[in-house]
């Protein structure tokens, strides 16, 4: 078998067929047998080992949820048997350090770790961080083979394995679905989207063939990397270097995603983007949709058509970084995560869902805090509240991936604005019932122009918020109103306290 198969694994259940593959002597027959615990054979299939690759692949007949089963591959007198195999839903979790944060690092970690034993049918697997200049057929290394969750294997340390967001998403889905869930983690801190993108996806966004020659500030990507790396940087680095290591375009696609393409998946969860607040920020509205589209095509093809073409793809919108920063790179990146449409799914990103996290900033998180050359302490880019992140993700998964009807899975979004010039007011209409939680004069801003100069963004305080309408005061804008934006800052909200929520406690996403 390929390296990512093993005892205790979960394979994708019906209506898709799970794909199994492995290595053998070229030109010889391989028989795969699926049997029950007592030895009763459920399925038997034979194929031939391809030349010259020495690989074989078999699509199992669709199986109902459940187990345990034994899965055996036989070639001549040799055989390998995998035990305690279940059928359920398999989710791939990928991204950078906020996806790599382990259960040990999050809020209420000891309680979460102690609860792990109550979920023996949520199985976990973690690929080791690896990079390659060419597309690999199999993983270079494994941090955690398929395992039944325990406090030990969910709490291996800082930014190692297993992913807290991935684990909590799988656990919440199991509580809703009540059948096995398999979780596959492939994440690496400090990595930009370009490293996870295939050359084909990058070309679709106008990147040159040799993107590794692009120069970026050394400090930019290190800010989002492992804390020990970022804290070791001298302050105010201004020199440049070529993209290298795990930041190099396509090297993580080659080593950590391409080897998984034969797997039949139910969905993908993605938490990445902090690195791109410092690199190619305004290309993310292309690179992110392009990555999603290419991953979908590649997993569909690699699984012999078993992974659905519109593979559900969930992601976390960026949380917070520096409280008083005038920089709007985080705000722009959040907007670009939606392909500049503000909410998903949308026409450019069908079959996607998003967890808003800008109200989950964590001023006291110890992970990744650094002291600048002036002695200032920069806030951590790694909030510890991953429970709310995963809760919002699983709402989107249940609505988009599983088609659960009448489930509120996203916050309110504006659908219209009417200007009352004589009263100096702007009425903004939303899609849902509103809860006005915080009288924040910087929540809404309007772009004012006298006609001759570029417009200036000025605060537009909330006068009233009732039902589905917010009324804004334009007292500081006696000129032409050219634009409106909401929550446009690196740190736009206090913890769980943005300006607007819906009645289910889901925050209104930022918009421009």
Short mmCIF file of C-alpha atoms in Angstrom, two decimals:
data_model
loop_
_atom_site.label_atom_id
_atom_site.label_comp_id
_atom_site.label_asym_id
_atom_site.label_seq_id
_atom_site.Cartn_x
_atom_site.Cartn_y
_atom_site.Cartn_z
CA UNK A 1 0.00 0.00 0.00
CA UNK A 2 0.97 3.65 -0.35
CA UNK A 3 2.43 5.13 2.82
CA UNK A 4 -0.74 6.89 3.94
CA UNK A 5 -2.77 3.69 4.31
CA UNK A 6 -2.65 1.89 7.63
CA UNK A 7 -4.44 0.26 10.52
CA UNK A 8 -7.26 2.34 12.06
CA UNK A 9 -7.82 4.36 8.89
CA UNK A 10 -11.10 5.69 7.53
CA UNK A 11 -11.91 5.26 3.83
CA UNK A 12 -14.55 7.27 2.03
CA UNK A 13 -18.02 5.73 2.22
CA UNK A 14 -20.75 5.60 -0.44
CA UNK A 15 -21.91 7.01 -2.79
CA UNK A 16 -18.26 7.24 -3.82
CA UNK A 17 -15.90 4.30 -4.05
CA UNK A 18 -12.75 4.44 -1.95
CA UNK A 19 -9.50 4.25 -3.91
CA UNK A 20 -6.61 2.11 -2.66
CA UNK A 21 -3.24 1.92 -4.34
CA UNK A 22 0.27 0.77 -3.73
CA UNK A 23 3.44 -0.72 -5.12
CA UNK A 24 4.33 -4.13 -6.54
CA UNK A 25 6.43 -6.05 -9.00
CA UNK A 26 5.67 -4.60 -12.47
CA UNK A 27 3.49 -6.84 -14.60
CA UNK A 28 2.22 -9.01 -11.73
CA UNK A 29 -1.33 -9.33 -10.39
CA UNK A 30 -2.45 -7.77 -7.10
CA UNK A 31 -5.64 -8.87 -5.38
CA UNK A 32 -7.33 -6.68 -2.78
CA UNK A 33 -9.70 -8.34 -0.32
CA UNK A 34 -12.06 -6.54 2.06
CA UNK A 35 -13.33 -8.75 4.86
CA UNK A 36 -15.26 -8.50 8.10
CA UNK A 37 -13.69 -9.09 11.50
CA UNK A 38 -14.74 -12.74 11.46
CA UNK A 39 -13.09 -13.35 8.08
CA UNK A 40 -16.21 -13.15 5.87
CA UNK A 41 -15.10 -11.73 2.50
CA UNK A 42 -17.12 -8.67 1.48
CA UNK A 43 -15.27 -7.75 -1.69
CA UNK A 44 -12.43 -9.11 -3.82
CA UNK A 45 -10.80 -7.26 -6.72
CA UNK A 46 -7.75 -7.92 -8.88
CA UNK A 47 -5.59 -5.58 -10.94
CA UNK A 48 -2.13 -5.51 -12.52
CA UNK A 49 0.95 -3.60 -11.46
CA UNK A 50 1.74 -0.97 -14.09
CA UNK A 51 5.02 -0.71 -15.89
CA UNK A 52 7.37 1.06 -15.46
CA UNK A 53 5.97 2.85 -12.39
CA UNK A 54 5.48 -0.33 -10.34
CA UNK A 55 2.17 0.99 -8.99
CA UNK A 56 -1.35 -0.44 -8.90
CA UNK A 57 -4.72 1.15 -8.16
CA UNK A 58 -8.16 -0.27 -7.35
CA UNK A 59 -11.52 1.46 -6.82
CA UNK A 60 -13.56 -0.37 -4.19
CA UNK A 61 -17.28 -0.75 -4.59
CA UNK A 62 -19.17 1.92 -2.63
CA UNK A 63 -19.51 0.88 1.02
CA UNK A 64 -21.99 1.97 3.65
CA UNK A 65 -20.68 3.65 6.80
CA UNK A 66 -19.22 1.47 9.51
CA UNK A 67 -16.69 -1.24 10.25
CA UNK A 68 -14.37 -2.62 11.40
CA UNK A 69 -12.97 -4.36 8.31
CA UNK A 70 -9.66 -5.87 7.31
CA UNK A 71 -8.12 -4.83 3.98
CA UNK A 72 -5.56 -7.16 2.40
CA UNK A 73 -3.39 -6.74 -0.68
CA UNK A 74 -1.95 -9.99 -2.07
CA UNK A 75 0.78 -10.44 -4.69
CA UNK A 76 1.84 -14.02 -5.22
CA UNK A 77 2.76 -15.49 -1.84
CA UNK A 78 3.15 -12.06 -0.22
CA UNK A 79 0.37 -10.11 1.45
CA UNK A 80 -0.15 -7.05 3.63
CA UNK A 81 -3.24 -6.67 5.85
CA UNK A 82 -4.58 -3.47 7.38
CA UNK A 83 -6.82 -3.89 10.43
CA UNK A 84 -9.60 -1.87 12.08
CA UNK A 85 -10.59 -0.10 8.86
CA UNK A 86 -13.81 1.94 8.84
CA UNK A 87 -15.84 3.65 6.14
CA UNK A 88 -17.05 7.21 6.71
CA UNK A 89 -16.17 10.68 5.44
CA UNK A 90 -12.58 11.78 4.81
CA UNK A 91 -11.57 15.44 5.13
CA UNK A 92 -8.21 16.97 4.19
CA UNK A 93 -6.99 19.87 6.36
CA UNK A 94 -4.25 22.11 5.00
CA UNK A 95 -2.68 25.54 5.38
CA UNK A 96 -0.13 27.32 7.52
CA UNK A 97 0.52 27.76 11.25
CA UNK A 98 -3.04 28.46 12.41
CA UNK A 99 -3.97 25.11 10.91
CA UNK A 100 -0.84 23.51 12.35
CA UNK A 101 -1.55 24.67 15.92
CA UNK A 102 -2.14 21.57 18.03
CA UNK A 103 -4.86 20.83 20.55
CA UNK A 104 -2.21 21.38 23.24
CA UNK A 105 -2.00 25.07 22.30
CA UNK A 106 -5.65 26.11 22.33
CA UNK A 107 -8.10 27.42 24.89
CA UNK A 108 -9.16 24.76 27.43
CA UNK A 109 -6.49 22.42 26.04
CA UNK A 110 -6.46 20.01 28.99
CA UNK A 111 -10.23 19.56 28.79
CA UNK A 112 -10.13 19.03 25.03
CA UNK A 113 -7.32 16.48 25.32
CA UNK A 114 -9.12 14.60 28.07
CA UNK A 115 -12.24 14.39 25.86
CA UNK A 116 -10.35 12.81 22.95
CA UNK A 117 -10.96 9.26 24.13
CA UNK A 118 -14.71 9.74 23.73
CA UNK A 119 -14.31 9.91 19.94
CA UNK A 120 -12.71 6.63 18.82
CA UNK A 121 -14.41 6.83 15.41
CA UNK A 122 -12.79 10.14 14.49
CA UNK A 123 -9.46 8.90 13.11
CA UNK A 124 -6.42 11.13 12.53
CA UNK A 125 -3.42 11.13 10.18
CA UNK A 126 -0.69 13.78 9.74
CA UNK A 127 1.76 14.09 6.86
CA UNK A 128 5.23 15.31 7.81
CA UNK A 129 6.26 18.72 6.50
CA UNK A 130 8.17 18.15 3.27
CA UNK A 131 9.02 20.01 0.10
CA UNK A 132 10.07 18.89 -3.36
CA UNK A 133 11.01 20.46 -6.67
CA UNK A 134 9.14 17.69 -8.53
CA UNK A 135 5.74 16.10 -8.00
CA UNK A 136 6.04 13.10 -5.69
CA UNK A 137 3.92 9.97 -6.00
CA UNK A 138 4.05 9.16 -2.29
CA UNK A 139 4.60 11.08 0.92
CA UNK A 140 8.18 11.72 1.95
CA UNK A 141 7.33 11.26 5.62
CA UNK A 142 4.54 10.77 8.16
CA UNK A 143 4.27 12.52 11.51
CA UNK A 144 1.24 10.55 12.70
CA UNK A 145 0.08 7.32 11.03
CA UNK A 146 -3.65 6.59 11.10
CA UNK A 147 -4.55 6.58 14.78
CA UNK A 148 -7.39 6.47 17.25
CA UNK A 149 -7.29 9.86 19.00
CA UNK A 150 -5.62 10.12 22.40
CA UNK A 151 -4.41 12.99 24.55
CA UNK A 152 -0.87 12.04 23.53
CA UNK A 153 -1.25 12.09 19.76
CA UNK A 154 -3.43 15.23 19.75
CA UNK A 155 -1.03 17.16 21.97
CA UNK A 156 2.41 16.51 20.55
CA UNK A 157 3.74 20.04 21.06
CA UNK A 158 3.65 23.44 19.40
CA UNK A 159 2.86 23.58 15.67
CA UNK A 160 3.56 19.89 15.14
CA UNK A 161 0.53 17.59 15.09
CA UNK A 162 -2.35 17.12 15.40
CA UNK A 163 -4.19 20.22 14.08
CA UNK A 164 -6.68 21.64 16.58
CA UNK A 165 -8.91 23.16 13.87
CA UNK A 166 -8.94 19.88 11.96
CA UNK A 167 -9.63 17.80 15.07
CA UNK A 168 -12.44 20.04 16.31
CA UNK A 169 -14.03 20.20 12.85
CA UNK A 170 -13.99 16.41 12.63
CA UNK A 171 -15.33 16.02 16.14
CA UNK A 172 -18.19 18.46 15.54
CA UNK A 173 -19.03 16.75 12.24
CA UNK A 174 -19.04 13.37 13.97
CA UNK A 175 -21.48 14.70 16.56
CA UNK A 176 -23.79 15.82 13.74
CA UNK A 177 -23.32 12.81 11.42
CA UNK A 178 -22.88 9.97 13.95
CA UNK A 179 -20.61 7.92 11.68
CA UNK A 180 -16.81 7.67 11.25
CA UNK A 181 -14.79 10.68 10.14
CA UNK A 182 -11.20 10.49 8.85
CA UNK A 183 -8.97 13.55 9.15
CA UNK A 184 -5.80 14.04 7.09
CA UNK A 185 -3.53 16.95 8.05
CA UNK A 186 -1.00 18.45 5.63
CA UNK A 187 0.10 21.85 6.98
CA UNK A 188 3.26 23.93 7.36
CA UNK A 189 3.60 27.24 9.23
CA UNK A 190 4.71 30.41 7.48
CA UNK A 191 3.92 29.19 3.99
CA UNK A 192 2.27 31.27 1.23
CA UNK A 193 -0.43 30.02 -1.08
CA UNK A 194 2.07 29.90 -3.94
CA UNK A 195 3.88 26.99 -2.25
CA UNK A 196 0.63 24.98 -2.13
CA UNK A 197 -0.30 25.82 -5.74
CA UNK A 198 0.57 23.76 -8.79
CA UNK A 199 2.50 25.46 -11.62
CA UNK A 200 -0.69 25.25 -13.69
CA UNK A 201 -2.67 27.18 -11.07
CA UNK A 202 0.05 29.84 -10.80
CA UNK A 203 0.22 30.27 -14.57
CA UNK A 204 -3.53 30.87 -14.57
CA UNK A 205 -2.86 33.93 -12.40
CA UNK A 206 -0.07 35.31 -14.55
CA UNK A 207 2.92 34.13 -12.55
CA UNK A 208 6.06 33.49 -14.59
CA UNK A 209 7.48 30.01 -14.90
CA UNK A 210 10.37 30.83 -12.57
CA UNK A 211 8.42 32.37 -9.68
CA UNK A 212 11.15 31.33 -7.24
CA UNK A 213 13.28 34.21 -8.50
CA UNK A 214 10.85 36.81 -7.14
CA UNK A 215 12.36 38.73 -4.24
CA UNK A 216 10.51 39.35 -0.96
CA UNK A 217 11.53 40.73 2.44
CA UNK A 218 13.03 38.04 4.66
CA UNK A 219 11.04 39.29 7.64
CA UNK A 220 7.68 39.16 5.90
CA UNK A 221 7.21 35.41 5.71
CA UNK A 222 9.03 34.73 8.97
CA UNK A 223 6.36 36.64 10.88
CA UNK A 224 3.93 33.84 10.13
CA UNK A 225 6.32 30.98 10.69
CA UNK A 226 7.12 28.96 13.77
CA UNK A 227 7.53 31.27 16.81
CA UNK A 228 11.10 30.19 17.37
CA UNK A 229 11.97 31.35 13.86
CA UNK A 230 10.23 34.72 14.01
CA UNK A 231 11.50 35.61 17.46
CA UNK A 232 15.04 34.82 16.36
CA UNK A 233 14.95 37.45 13.61
CA UNK A 234 16.83 40.68 14.26
CA UNK A 235 14.51 43.72 14.19
CA UNK A 236 13.84 45.85 11.13
CA UNK A 237 15.34 43.52 8.54
CA UNK A 238 15.26 45.31 5.21
CA UNK A 239 17.36 43.04 3.01
CA UNK A 240 15.75 40.71 0.49
CA UNK A 241 16.18 37.13 -0.55
CA UNK A 242 14.79 34.80 -3.18
CA UNK A 243 11.77 32.74 -2.23
CA UNK A 244 13.25 29.58 -0.84
CA UNK A 245 12.60 26.55 1.33
CA UNK A 246 8.91 25.89 2.04
CA UNK A 247 7.98 29.32 0.61
CA UNK A 248 9.12 28.33 -2.89
CA UNK A 249 6.24 28.12 -5.38
CA UNK A 250 4.73 24.62 -5.80
CA UNK A 251 7.12 22.77 -3.47
CA UNK A 252 4.38 21.86 -0.97
CA UNK A 253 1.93 20.99 -3.72
CA UNK A 254 4.61 18.64 -5.03
CA UNK A 255 5.47 16.95 -1.72
CA UNK A 256 2.36 17.17 0.49
CA UNK A 257 -0.71 17.38 -1.80
CA UNK A 258 0.21 15.58 -5.04
CA UNK A 259 0.93 12.29 -3.17
CA UNK A 260 -2.62 12.36 -1.76
CA UNK A 261 -4.47 12.76 -5.05
CA UNK A 262 -5.54 9.10 -5.27
CA UNK A 263 -7.54 9.47 -2.04
CA UNK A 264 -11.30 9.77 -2.26
CA UNK A 265 -12.22 12.86 -0.24
CA UNK A 266 -15.45 14.30 1.13
CA UNK A 267 -14.11 17.83 1.63
CA UNK A 268 -11.21 20.17 2.32
CA UNK A 269 -10.63 22.61 5.20
CA UNK A 270 -8.09 25.40 4.62
CA UNK A 271 -6.58 27.93 7.05
CA UNK A 272 -3.95 30.03 5.28
CA UNK A 273 -3.36 33.60 4.21
CA UNK A 274 -1.32 35.35 6.89
CA UNK A 275 1.84 34.86 4.83
CA UNK A 276 0.14 36.45 1.83
CA UNK A 277 -0.66 39.59 3.81
CA UNK A 278 3.07 40.20 3.20
CA UNK A 279 3.47 38.60 -0.22
CA UNK A 280 1.43 39.05 -3.42
CA UNK A 281 -1.53 40.21 -1.33
CA UNK A 282 -3.54 41.63 -4.20
CA UNK A 283 -3.10 38.50 -6.29
CA UNK A 284 -4.88 36.34 -3.73
CA UNK A 285 -8.25 37.05 -5.39
CA UNK A 286 -6.88 34.94 -8.25
CA UNK A 287 -4.47 32.52 -6.58
CA UNK A 288 -7.01 31.27 -4.03
CA UNK A 289 -9.85 30.48 -6.48
CA UNK A 290 -7.25 29.00 -8.83
CA UNK A 291 -5.89 26.72 -6.10
CA UNK A 292 -9.41 25.53 -5.25
CA UNK A 293 -10.26 24.86 -8.90
CA UNK A 294 -7.05 22.95 -9.56
CA UNK A 295 -7.19 20.88 -6.37
CA UNK A 296 -10.72 19.88 -7.35
CA UNK A 297 -9.68 18.81 -10.84
CA UNK A 298 -6.63 16.97 -9.54
CA UNK A 299 -8.41 15.04 -6.77
CA UNK A 300 -11.26 14.13 -9.12
CA UNK A 301 -8.83 12.80 -11.72
CA UNK A 302 -6.49 11.13 -9.22
CA UNK A 303 -9.33 9.23 -7.58
CA UNK A 304 -10.62 7.90 -10.92
CA UNK A 305 -13.61 10.22 -10.69
CA UNK A 306 -14.63 9.19 -7.17
CA UNK A 307 -13.93 12.53 -5.47
CA UNK A 308 -16.72 14.79 -6.70
CA UNK A 309 -15.77 17.52 -9.20
CA UNK A 310 -17.15 20.29 -6.95
CA UNK A 311 -15.28 19.06 -3.89
CA UNK A 312 -16.60 21.08 -0.89
CA UNK A 313 -13.93 23.52 0.21
CA UNK A 314 -14.14 25.37 3.52
CA UNK A 315 -11.74 28.00 4.76
CA UNK A 316 -11.09 30.35 7.66
CA UNK A 317 -11.05 34.05 6.96
CA UNK A 318 -8.06 35.74 8.61
CA UNK A 319 -8.29 36.66 12.26
CA UNK A 320 -6.20 39.53 13.66
CA UNK A 321 -2.61 40.63 14.06
CA UNK A 322 -1.59 44.15 15.21
CA UNK A 323 -4.16 46.17 17.15
CA UNK A 324 -3.25 49.74 16.10
CA UNK A 325 -1.67 49.04 12.74
CA UNK A 326 -2.60 51.49 9.95
CA UNK A 327 -1.78 48.78 7.39
CA UNK A 328 -4.80 47.35 5.58
CA UNK A 329 -3.10 44.23 4.16
CA UNK A 330 -5.08 41.91 6.44
CA UNK A 331 -8.32 43.63 5.45
CA UNK A 332 -7.47 43.34 1.76
CA UNK A 333 -6.51 39.68 2.17
CA UNK A 334 -9.83 38.91 3.92
CA UNK A 335 -11.64 40.54 1.00
CA UNK A 336 -9.55 38.65 -1.56
CA UNK A 337 -10.32 35.37 0.23
CA UNK A 338 -13.86 35.79 -1.11
CA UNK A 339 -12.66 36.71 -4.64
CA UNK A 340 -13.66 40.31 -3.81
CA UNK A 341 -17.33 39.43 -3.44
CA UNK A 342 -17.46 39.46 0.34
CA UNK A 343 -19.40 36.28 0.96
CA UNK A 344 -19.24 32.65 -0.18
CA UNK A 345 -20.36 30.54 -1.90
CA UNK A 346 -20.42 32.90 -4.86
CA UNK A 347 -20.16 32.78 -8.65
CA UNK A 348 -16.35 32.69 -8.59
CA UNK A 349 -16.11 30.26 -5.68
CA UNK A 350 -19.01 27.78 -5.85
CA UNK A 351 -19.19 24.97 -3.31
CA UNK A 352 -17.17 26.89 -0.72
CA UNK A 353 -17.89 27.99 2.84
CA UNK A 354 -16.13 30.38 5.20
CA UNK A 355 -15.62 30.80 8.94
CA UNK A 356 -15.26 34.48 9.87
CA UNK A 357 -12.61 34.85 12.58
CA UNK A 358 -11.87 38.57 12.82
CA UNK A 359 -13.66 38.74 16.19
CA UNK A 360 -11.55 35.95 17.71
CA UNK A 361 -8.28 37.89 18.13
CA UNK A 362 -6.21 36.89 21.14
CA UNK A 363 -4.12 39.65 22.67
CA UNK A 364 -2.56 37.35 25.25
CA UNK A 365 -1.70 34.38 23.07
CA UNK A 366 1.93 33.43 23.78
CA UNK A 367 2.44 31.79 20.41
CA UNK A 368 4.45 33.98 18.08
CA UNK A 369 4.55 37.22 20.05
CA UNK A 370 7.68 39.19 19.17
CA UNK A 371 9.45 42.34 20.35
CA UNK A 372 10.26 44.96 17.71
CA UNK A 373 13.42 47.04 17.55
CA UNK A 374 11.60 49.82 19.41
CA UNK A 375 10.75 47.47 22.26
CA UNK A 376 7.08 47.22 21.28
CA UNK A 377 5.36 43.86 21.67
CA UNK A 378 3.53 42.80 18.53
CA UNK A 379 0.42 40.75 19.09
CA UNK A 380 0.39 37.09 18.25
CA UNK A 381 -0.93 36.02 14.89
CA UNK A 382 -2.10 32.75 16.51
CA UNK A 383 -5.38 33.09 18.46
CA UNK A 384 -6.07 30.20 20.84
CA UNK A 385 -9.85 30.07 20.40
CA UNK A 386 -10.05 27.39 17.75
CA UNK A 387 -13.37 26.03 19.07
CA UNK A 388 -15.36 28.92 17.60
CA UNK A 389 -13.37 28.71 14.37
CA UNK A 390 -14.19 25.01 13.99
CA UNK A 391 -17.81 25.52 15.06
CA UNK A 392 -18.33 28.10 12.32
CA UNK A 393 -16.55 25.86 9.81
CA UNK A 394 -18.74 22.86 10.62
CA UNK A 395 -21.89 24.97 10.19
CA UNK A 396 -20.71 25.78 6.66
CA UNK A 397 -19.80 22.15 6.01
CA UNK A 398 -23.21 20.94 7.11
CA UNK A 399 -24.95 23.51 4.90
CA UNK A 400 -22.75 23.38 1.78
CA UNK A 401 -21.18 19.89 1.81
CA UNK A 402 -24.08 18.00 3.37
CA UNK A 403 -26.99 20.10 2.15
CA UNK A 404 -28.58 20.58 5.56
CA UNK A 405 -31.61 22.79 4.97
CA UNK A 406 -32.58 25.88 6.97
CA UNK A 407 -29.23 25.95 8.75
CA UNK A 408 -27.89 29.45 9.42
CA UNK A 409 -24.19 29.12 8.70
CA UNK A 410 -23.01 32.66 7.98
CA UNK A 411 -23.50 36.16 9.33
CA UNK A 412 -25.56 39.00 7.82
CA UNK A 413 -24.37 40.65 4.61
CA UNK A 414 -25.44 43.98 3.04
CA UNK A 415 -27.64 43.87 -0.04
CA UNK A 416 -28.32 47.58 -0.57
CA UNK A 417 -27.64 51.13 0.58
CA UNK A 418 -29.79 54.27 0.23
CA UNK A 419 -28.37 57.75 0.79
CA UNK A 420 -30.56 60.41 2.47
CA UNK A 421 -28.58 63.48 1.44
CA UNK A 422 -30.66 66.11 3.23
CA UNK A 423 -30.47 64.22 6.53
CA UNK A 424 -26.84 63.23 6.16
CA UNK A 425 -27.71 59.56 6.63
CA UNK A 426 -26.93 56.28 4.86
CA UNK A 427 -29.32 53.34 5.29
CA UNK A 428 -27.70 49.92 4.75
CA UNK A 429 -29.98 46.87 4.32
CA UNK A 430 -28.80 43.40 5.38
CA UNK A 431 -29.81 39.83 4.57
CA UNK A 432 -30.59 38.84 8.16
CA UNK A 433 -31.95 40.09 11.45
CA UNK A 434 -29.26 42.20 13.12
CA UNK A 435 -27.85 42.39 16.63
CA UNK A 436 -26.05 45.70 17.22
CA UNK A 437 -23.47 44.65 19.75
CA UNK A 438 -20.90 47.40 19.87
CA UNK A 439 -21.12 51.17 19.28
CA UNK A 440 -17.87 51.33 17.39
CA UNK A 441 -17.34 54.57 15.48
CA UNK A 442 -14.67 52.89 13.31
CA UNK A 443 -16.81 49.92 12.31
CA UNK A 444 -18.25 51.61 9.22
CA UNK A 445 -16.37 54.09 7.07
CA UNK A 446 -17.40 56.09 4.02
CA UNK A 447 -15.17 57.32 1.23
CA UNK A 448 -15.77 61.05 0.76
CA UNK A 449 -14.63 63.15 -2.17
CA UNK A 450 -14.84 66.78 -3.16
CA UNK A 451 -14.48 65.73 -6.78
CA UNK A 452 -10.98 67.06 -7.34
CA UNK A 453 -8.99 65.02 -4.81
CA UNK A 454 -8.93 61.29 -4.05
CA UNK A 455 -11.60 60.29 -1.57
CA UNK A 456 -10.81 60.00 2.14
CA UNK A 457 -12.12 57.29 4.42
CA UNK A 458 -13.97 58.78 7.40
CA UNK A 459 -15.90 57.11 10.24
CA UNK A 460 -19.65 56.71 9.75
CA UNK A 461 -21.10 56.06 13.24
CA UNK A 462 -24.13 53.80 13.61
CA UNK A 463 -27.19 55.85 14.55
CA UNK A 464 -29.63 52.95 14.76
CA UNK A 465 -29.68 49.25 13.98
CA UNK A 466 -33.14 47.78 13.70
CA UNK A 467 -34.41 44.59 12.14
CA UNK A 468 -32.36 44.29 8.94
CA UNK A 469 -31.28 47.90 8.54
CA UNK A 470 -28.38 49.99 9.85
CA UNK A 471 -28.50 53.78 9.68
CA UNK A 472 -25.15 55.55 9.51
CA UNK A 473 -24.40 59.21 10.21
CA UNK A 474 -22.42 61.06 7.55
CA UNK A 475 -21.64 64.15 9.64
CA UNK A 476 -17.96 64.10 8.73
CA UNK A 477 -18.73 63.66 5.04
CA UNK A 478 -20.44 66.67 3.59
CA UNK A 479 -19.13 65.86 0.15
CA UNK A 480 -19.75 63.11 -2.39
CA UNK A 481 -19.94 59.58 -0.92
CA UNK A 482 -18.07 57.21 -3.22
CA UNK A 483 -17.70 54.09 -1.11
CA UNK A 484 -18.59 52.23 2.06
CA UNK A 485 -16.59 49.68 4.01
CA UNK A 486 -17.00 47.72 7.23
CA UNK A 487 -14.42 46.19 9.62
CA UNK A 488 -11.56 47.27 7.38
CA UNK A 489 -8.59 46.92 9.75
CA UNK A 490 -6.01 44.41 10.94
CA UNK A 491 -7.79 44.25 14.31
CA UNK A 492 -11.38 45.37 13.62
CA UNK A 493 -13.17 43.83 16.63
CA UNK A 494 -12.75 43.04 20.28
CA UNK A 495 -13.02 39.40 21.30
CA UNK A 496 -16.46 38.13 20.22
CA UNK A 497 -17.61 41.74 20.03
CA UNK A 498 -17.86 43.17 16.53
CA UNK A 499 -20.40 45.85 15.65
CA UNK A 500 -22.90 43.53 13.95
CA UNK A 501 -23.96 39.90 14.45
CA UNK A 502 -27.02 37.89 13.58
CA UNK A 503 -29.32 36.40 16.18
CA UNK A 504 -27.27 33.16 16.15
CA UNK A 505 -24.10 34.97 17.20
CA UNK A 506 -22.39 34.84 13.81
CA UNK A 507 -20.53 38.05 12.88
CA UNK A 508 -21.20 40.10 9.79
CA UNK A 509 -18.16 39.64 7.51
CA UNK A 510 -16.09 42.63 6.37
CA UNK A 511 -16.97 44.27 3.06
CA UNK A 512 -15.85 47.00 0.72
#
